[in-house]
Short mmCIF file of C-alpha atoms in Angstrom, two decimals:
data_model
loop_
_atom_site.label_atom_id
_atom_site.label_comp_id
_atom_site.label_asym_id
_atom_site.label_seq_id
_atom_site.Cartn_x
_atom_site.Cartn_y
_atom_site.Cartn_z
CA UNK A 194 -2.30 -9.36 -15.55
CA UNK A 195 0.39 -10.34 -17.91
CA UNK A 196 2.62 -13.13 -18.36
CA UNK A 197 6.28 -12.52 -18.96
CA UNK A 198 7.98 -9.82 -16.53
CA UNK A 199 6.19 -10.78 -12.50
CA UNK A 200 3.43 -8.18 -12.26
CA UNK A 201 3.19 -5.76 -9.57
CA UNK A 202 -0.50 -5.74 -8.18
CA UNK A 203 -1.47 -2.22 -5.81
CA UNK A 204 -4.69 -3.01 -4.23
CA UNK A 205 -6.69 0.54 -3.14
CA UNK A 206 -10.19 0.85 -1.50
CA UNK A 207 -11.23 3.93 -3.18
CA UNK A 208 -11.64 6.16 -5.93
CA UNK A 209 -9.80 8.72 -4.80
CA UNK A 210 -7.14 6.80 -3.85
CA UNK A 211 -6.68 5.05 -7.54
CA UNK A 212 -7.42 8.49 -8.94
CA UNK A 213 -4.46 9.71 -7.36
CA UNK A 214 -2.47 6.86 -7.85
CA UNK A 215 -3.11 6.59 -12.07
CA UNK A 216 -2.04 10.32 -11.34
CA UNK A 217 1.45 9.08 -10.76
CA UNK A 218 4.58 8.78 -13.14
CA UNK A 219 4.57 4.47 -14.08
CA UNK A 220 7.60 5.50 -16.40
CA UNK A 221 10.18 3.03 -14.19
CA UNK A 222 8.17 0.07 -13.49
CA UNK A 223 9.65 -2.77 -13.26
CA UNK A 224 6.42 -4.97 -14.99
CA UNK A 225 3.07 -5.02 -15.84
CA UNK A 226 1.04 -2.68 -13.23
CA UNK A 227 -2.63 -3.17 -11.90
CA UNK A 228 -4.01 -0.56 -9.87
CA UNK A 229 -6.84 -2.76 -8.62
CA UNK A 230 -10.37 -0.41 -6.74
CA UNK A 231 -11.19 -3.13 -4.25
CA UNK A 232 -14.32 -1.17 -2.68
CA UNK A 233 -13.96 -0.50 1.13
CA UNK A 234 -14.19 -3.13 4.32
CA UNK A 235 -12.05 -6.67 4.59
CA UNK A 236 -14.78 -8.28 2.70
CA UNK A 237 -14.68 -6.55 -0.42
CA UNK A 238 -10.85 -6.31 -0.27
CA UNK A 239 -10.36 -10.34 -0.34
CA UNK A 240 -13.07 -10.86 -2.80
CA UNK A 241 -11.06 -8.32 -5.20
CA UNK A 242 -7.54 -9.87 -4.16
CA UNK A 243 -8.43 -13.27 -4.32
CA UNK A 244 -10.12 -12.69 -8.04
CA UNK A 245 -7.15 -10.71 -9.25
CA UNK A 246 -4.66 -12.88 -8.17
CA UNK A 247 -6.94 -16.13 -9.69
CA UNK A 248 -7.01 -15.13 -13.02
CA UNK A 249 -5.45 -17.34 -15.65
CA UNK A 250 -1.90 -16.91 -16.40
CA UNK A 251 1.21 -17.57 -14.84
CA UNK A 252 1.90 -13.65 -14.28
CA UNK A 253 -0.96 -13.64 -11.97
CA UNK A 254 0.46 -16.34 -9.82
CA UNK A 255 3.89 -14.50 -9.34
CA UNK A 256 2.21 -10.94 -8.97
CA UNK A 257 4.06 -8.72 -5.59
CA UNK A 258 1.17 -7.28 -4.00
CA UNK A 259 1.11 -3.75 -2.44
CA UNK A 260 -2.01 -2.28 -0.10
CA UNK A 261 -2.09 1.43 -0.37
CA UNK A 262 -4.36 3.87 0.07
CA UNK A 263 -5.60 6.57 2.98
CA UNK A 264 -5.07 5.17 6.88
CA UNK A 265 -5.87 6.49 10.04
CA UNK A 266 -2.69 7.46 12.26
CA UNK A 267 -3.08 6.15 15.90
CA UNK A 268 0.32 7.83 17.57
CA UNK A 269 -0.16 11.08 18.95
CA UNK A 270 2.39 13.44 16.75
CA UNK A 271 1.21 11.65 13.52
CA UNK A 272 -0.38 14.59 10.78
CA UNK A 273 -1.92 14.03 7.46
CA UNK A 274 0.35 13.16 5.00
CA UNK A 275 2.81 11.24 7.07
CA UNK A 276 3.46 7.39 6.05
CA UNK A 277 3.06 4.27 7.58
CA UNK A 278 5.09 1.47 6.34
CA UNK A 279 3.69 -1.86 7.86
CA UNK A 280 6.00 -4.38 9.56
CA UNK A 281 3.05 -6.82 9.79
CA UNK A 282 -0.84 -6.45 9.02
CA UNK A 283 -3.08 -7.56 11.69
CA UNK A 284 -6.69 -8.33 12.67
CA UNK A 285 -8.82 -10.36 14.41
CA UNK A 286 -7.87 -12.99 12.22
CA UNK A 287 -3.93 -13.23 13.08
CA UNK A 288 -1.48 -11.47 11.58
CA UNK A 289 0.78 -11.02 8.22
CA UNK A 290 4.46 -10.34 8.10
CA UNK A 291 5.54 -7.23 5.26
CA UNK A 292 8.54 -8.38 3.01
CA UNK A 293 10.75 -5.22 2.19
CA UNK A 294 10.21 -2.96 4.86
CA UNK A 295 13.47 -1.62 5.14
CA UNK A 296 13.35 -0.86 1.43
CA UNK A 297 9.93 0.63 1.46
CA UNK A 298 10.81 3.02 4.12
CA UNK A 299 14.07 4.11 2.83
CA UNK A 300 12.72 4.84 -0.75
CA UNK A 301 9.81 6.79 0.76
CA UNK A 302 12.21 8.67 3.13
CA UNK A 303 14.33 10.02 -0.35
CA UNK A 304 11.12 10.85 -1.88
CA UNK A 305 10.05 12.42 1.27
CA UNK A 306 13.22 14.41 1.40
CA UNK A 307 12.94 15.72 -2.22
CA UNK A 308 9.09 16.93 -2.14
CA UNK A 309 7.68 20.00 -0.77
CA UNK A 310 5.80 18.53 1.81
CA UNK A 311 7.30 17.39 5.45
CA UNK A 312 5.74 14.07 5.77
CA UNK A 313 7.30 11.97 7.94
CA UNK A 314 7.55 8.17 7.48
CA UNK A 315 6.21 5.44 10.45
CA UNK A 316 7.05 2.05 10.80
CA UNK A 317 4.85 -0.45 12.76
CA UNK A 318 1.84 -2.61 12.60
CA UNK A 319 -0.87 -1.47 11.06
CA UNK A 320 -3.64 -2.60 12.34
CA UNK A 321 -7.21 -4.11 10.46
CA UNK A 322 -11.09 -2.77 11.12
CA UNK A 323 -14.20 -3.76 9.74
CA UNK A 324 -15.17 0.30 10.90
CA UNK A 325 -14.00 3.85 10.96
CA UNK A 326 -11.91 4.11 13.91
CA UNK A 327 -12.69 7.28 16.34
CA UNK A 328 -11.56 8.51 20.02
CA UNK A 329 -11.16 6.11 22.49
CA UNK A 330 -10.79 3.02 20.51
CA UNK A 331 -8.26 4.78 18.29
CA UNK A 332 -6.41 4.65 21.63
CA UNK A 333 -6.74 1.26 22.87
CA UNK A 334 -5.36 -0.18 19.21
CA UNK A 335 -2.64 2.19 19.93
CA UNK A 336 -1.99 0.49 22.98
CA UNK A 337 -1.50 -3.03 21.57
CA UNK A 338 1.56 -1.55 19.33
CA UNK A 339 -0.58 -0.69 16.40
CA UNK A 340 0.93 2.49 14.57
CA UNK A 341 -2.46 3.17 12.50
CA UNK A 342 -5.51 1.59 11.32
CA UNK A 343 -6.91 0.82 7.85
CA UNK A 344 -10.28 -1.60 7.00
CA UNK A 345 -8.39 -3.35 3.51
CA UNK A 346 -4.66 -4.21 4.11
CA UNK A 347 -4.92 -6.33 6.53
CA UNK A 348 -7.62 -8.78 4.13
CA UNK A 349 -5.68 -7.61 1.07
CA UNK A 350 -2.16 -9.29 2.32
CA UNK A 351 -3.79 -12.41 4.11
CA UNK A 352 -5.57 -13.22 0.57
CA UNK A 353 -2.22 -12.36 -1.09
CA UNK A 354 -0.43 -14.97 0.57
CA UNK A 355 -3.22 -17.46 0.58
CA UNK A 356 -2.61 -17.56 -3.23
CA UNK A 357 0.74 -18.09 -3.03
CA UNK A 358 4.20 -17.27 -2.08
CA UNK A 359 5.09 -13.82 -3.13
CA UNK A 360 6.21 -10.54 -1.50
CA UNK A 361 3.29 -8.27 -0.14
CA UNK A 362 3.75 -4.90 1.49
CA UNK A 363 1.35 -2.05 2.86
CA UNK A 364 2.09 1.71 2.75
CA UNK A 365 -0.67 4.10 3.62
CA UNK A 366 -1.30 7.69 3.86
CA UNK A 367 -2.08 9.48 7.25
CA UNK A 368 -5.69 11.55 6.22
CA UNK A 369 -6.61 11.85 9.53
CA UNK A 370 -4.59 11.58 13.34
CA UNK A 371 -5.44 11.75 17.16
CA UNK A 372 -5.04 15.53 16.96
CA UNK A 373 -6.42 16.02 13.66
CA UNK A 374 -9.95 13.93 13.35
CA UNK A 375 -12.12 14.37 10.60
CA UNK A 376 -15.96 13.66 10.26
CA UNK A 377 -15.48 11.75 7.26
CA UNK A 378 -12.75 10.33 5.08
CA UNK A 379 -14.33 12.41 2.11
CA UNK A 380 -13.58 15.66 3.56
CA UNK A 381 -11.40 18.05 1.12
CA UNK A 382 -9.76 20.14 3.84
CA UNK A 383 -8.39 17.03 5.87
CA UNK A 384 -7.54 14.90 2.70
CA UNK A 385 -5.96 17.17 0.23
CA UNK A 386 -2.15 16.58 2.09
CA UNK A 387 -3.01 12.64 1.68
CA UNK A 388 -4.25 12.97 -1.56
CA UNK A 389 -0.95 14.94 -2.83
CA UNK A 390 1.38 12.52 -0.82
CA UNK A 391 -0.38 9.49 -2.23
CA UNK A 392 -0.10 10.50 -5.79
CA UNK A 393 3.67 10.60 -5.56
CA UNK A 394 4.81 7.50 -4.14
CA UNK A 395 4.66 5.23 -7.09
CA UNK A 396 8.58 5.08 -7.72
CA UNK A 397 9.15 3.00 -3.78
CA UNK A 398 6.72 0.84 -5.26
CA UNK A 399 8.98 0.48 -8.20
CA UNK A 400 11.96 0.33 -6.46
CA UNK A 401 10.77 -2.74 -3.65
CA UNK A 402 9.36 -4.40 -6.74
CA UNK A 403 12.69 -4.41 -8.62
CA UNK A 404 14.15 -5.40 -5.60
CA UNK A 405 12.06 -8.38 -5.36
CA UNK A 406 12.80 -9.59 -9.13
CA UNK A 407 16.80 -9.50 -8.42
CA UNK A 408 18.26 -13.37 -9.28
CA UNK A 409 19.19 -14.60 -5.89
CA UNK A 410 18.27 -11.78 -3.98
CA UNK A 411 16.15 -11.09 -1.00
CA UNK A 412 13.56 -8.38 0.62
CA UNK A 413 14.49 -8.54 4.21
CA UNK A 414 15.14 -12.20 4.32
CA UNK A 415 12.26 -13.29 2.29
CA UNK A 416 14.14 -14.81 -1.10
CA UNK A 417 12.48 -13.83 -4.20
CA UNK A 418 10.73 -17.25 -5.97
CA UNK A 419 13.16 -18.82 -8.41
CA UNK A 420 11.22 -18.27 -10.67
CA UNK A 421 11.34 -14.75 -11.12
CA UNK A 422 13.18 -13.20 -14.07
CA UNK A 423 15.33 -11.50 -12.49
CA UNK A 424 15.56 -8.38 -15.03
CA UNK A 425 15.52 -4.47 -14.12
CA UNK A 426 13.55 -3.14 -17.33
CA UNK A 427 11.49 -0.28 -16.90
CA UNK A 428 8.21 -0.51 -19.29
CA UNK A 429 5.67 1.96 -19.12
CA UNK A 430 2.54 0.01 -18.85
CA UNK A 431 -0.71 0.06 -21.23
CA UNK A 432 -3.56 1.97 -20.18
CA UNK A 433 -5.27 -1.18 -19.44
CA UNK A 434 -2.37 -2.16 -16.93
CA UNK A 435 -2.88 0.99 -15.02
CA UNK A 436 -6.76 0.57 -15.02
#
């Protein structure tokens, strides 16, 4: 990560999911951007978040720190494509407040409004798994409030904010919902609307993390660290930023 402008790190699972994401348009970034593969499961996703964000360098140490990737949808009515916005992560390990909901989910809403698609954006909990969620037990986390369920966002913001103060979020694509299960994550036929959602979302990423580097300001009551440049410039990043 870079020093200079606070770098925006967006933590992924997959290789689908980063292949879709370096598929996006990093023309109004706000910083230096990672798109960090963390491999899949909580384990692998704080190993990755806790290296990235321990690297030498103060631009490390300020990084914002999205989750993205593919989720699972737990409210009947959800379809893949749709996005969840999390208020909070949680586990079995307690949970993790989002900064810049509100922001999140009214940039995605615009974007959603301007595509060809329909998707529909969710706020809620999102809720952590060490497993693929199926049936029955997709329906008892949707009992305890949980909107959908991922295995990495949870970890990915806990390890965030272990490192430091800074603003975390989680968005995720719906690939698969109580009406429309798939076999496996992998499957073209149910992931192609994720995939093609996923791959344009990049500008509300840009837009919370501006809104996190305004002097003074504040992402749903969570001020931005003093010191933070405070600077809108959009920089395309290197290849190796994007990597």
């Amino acid at each position: 990560m870079g020093e200079g402008q606070a770098p925006l790190l967006i933590a992924c699972a997959l290789g689908i999911e980063r292949f879709a994401l370096r598929r996006g348009d990093f023309g109004e970034a706000a910083g230096p951007v990672t798109v960090e593969r963390t491999g899949m499961g909580p384990l692998a996703a704080e190993r990755a978040v806790t290296r990235a964000l321990g690297e030498t360098g103060a631009g490390a140490a300020r990084a914002a720190v999205i989750a993205t990737g593919f989720c699972a949808g737990l409210a009947p009515g959800m379809h893949p494509g749709d996005l969840v916005v999390a208020e909070e992560t949680r586990d079995g390990t307690g949970r993790t407040p989002c900064t810049g909901t509100a922001v999140l989910a009214d940039a995605l809403t615009r974007l959603a409004r301007a595509g060809p698609g329909r998707s529909t954006v969710h706020t809620g909990p999102l809720v952590g798994s060490d497993h693929v969620v199926r049936g029955a037990e997709r329906a008892r986390l949707h009992a305890t409030g949980g909107i959908a369920v991922d295995m990495e966002s949870a970890a990915t913001l806990r390890s965030a904010v272990a490192a430091g103060v800074r603003p975390v979020a989680a968005v995720r694509v719906v690939v698969d919902a109580p009406e429309h299960e798939l076999v496996r994550i992998g499957t073209l036929r149910g992931g192609i609307s994720a995939f093609r959602v996923l791959r344009t979302i990049l500008p509300a990423f840009f837009t919370w993390h501006r809104s996190s580097l305004l002097p003074g300001g504040e992402l749903d009551g969570h001020a931005a660290p003093t010191d933070h440049p405070g600077c809108d410039v959009s920089l395309r990043p290197e290849s190796d930023q994007a990597s």
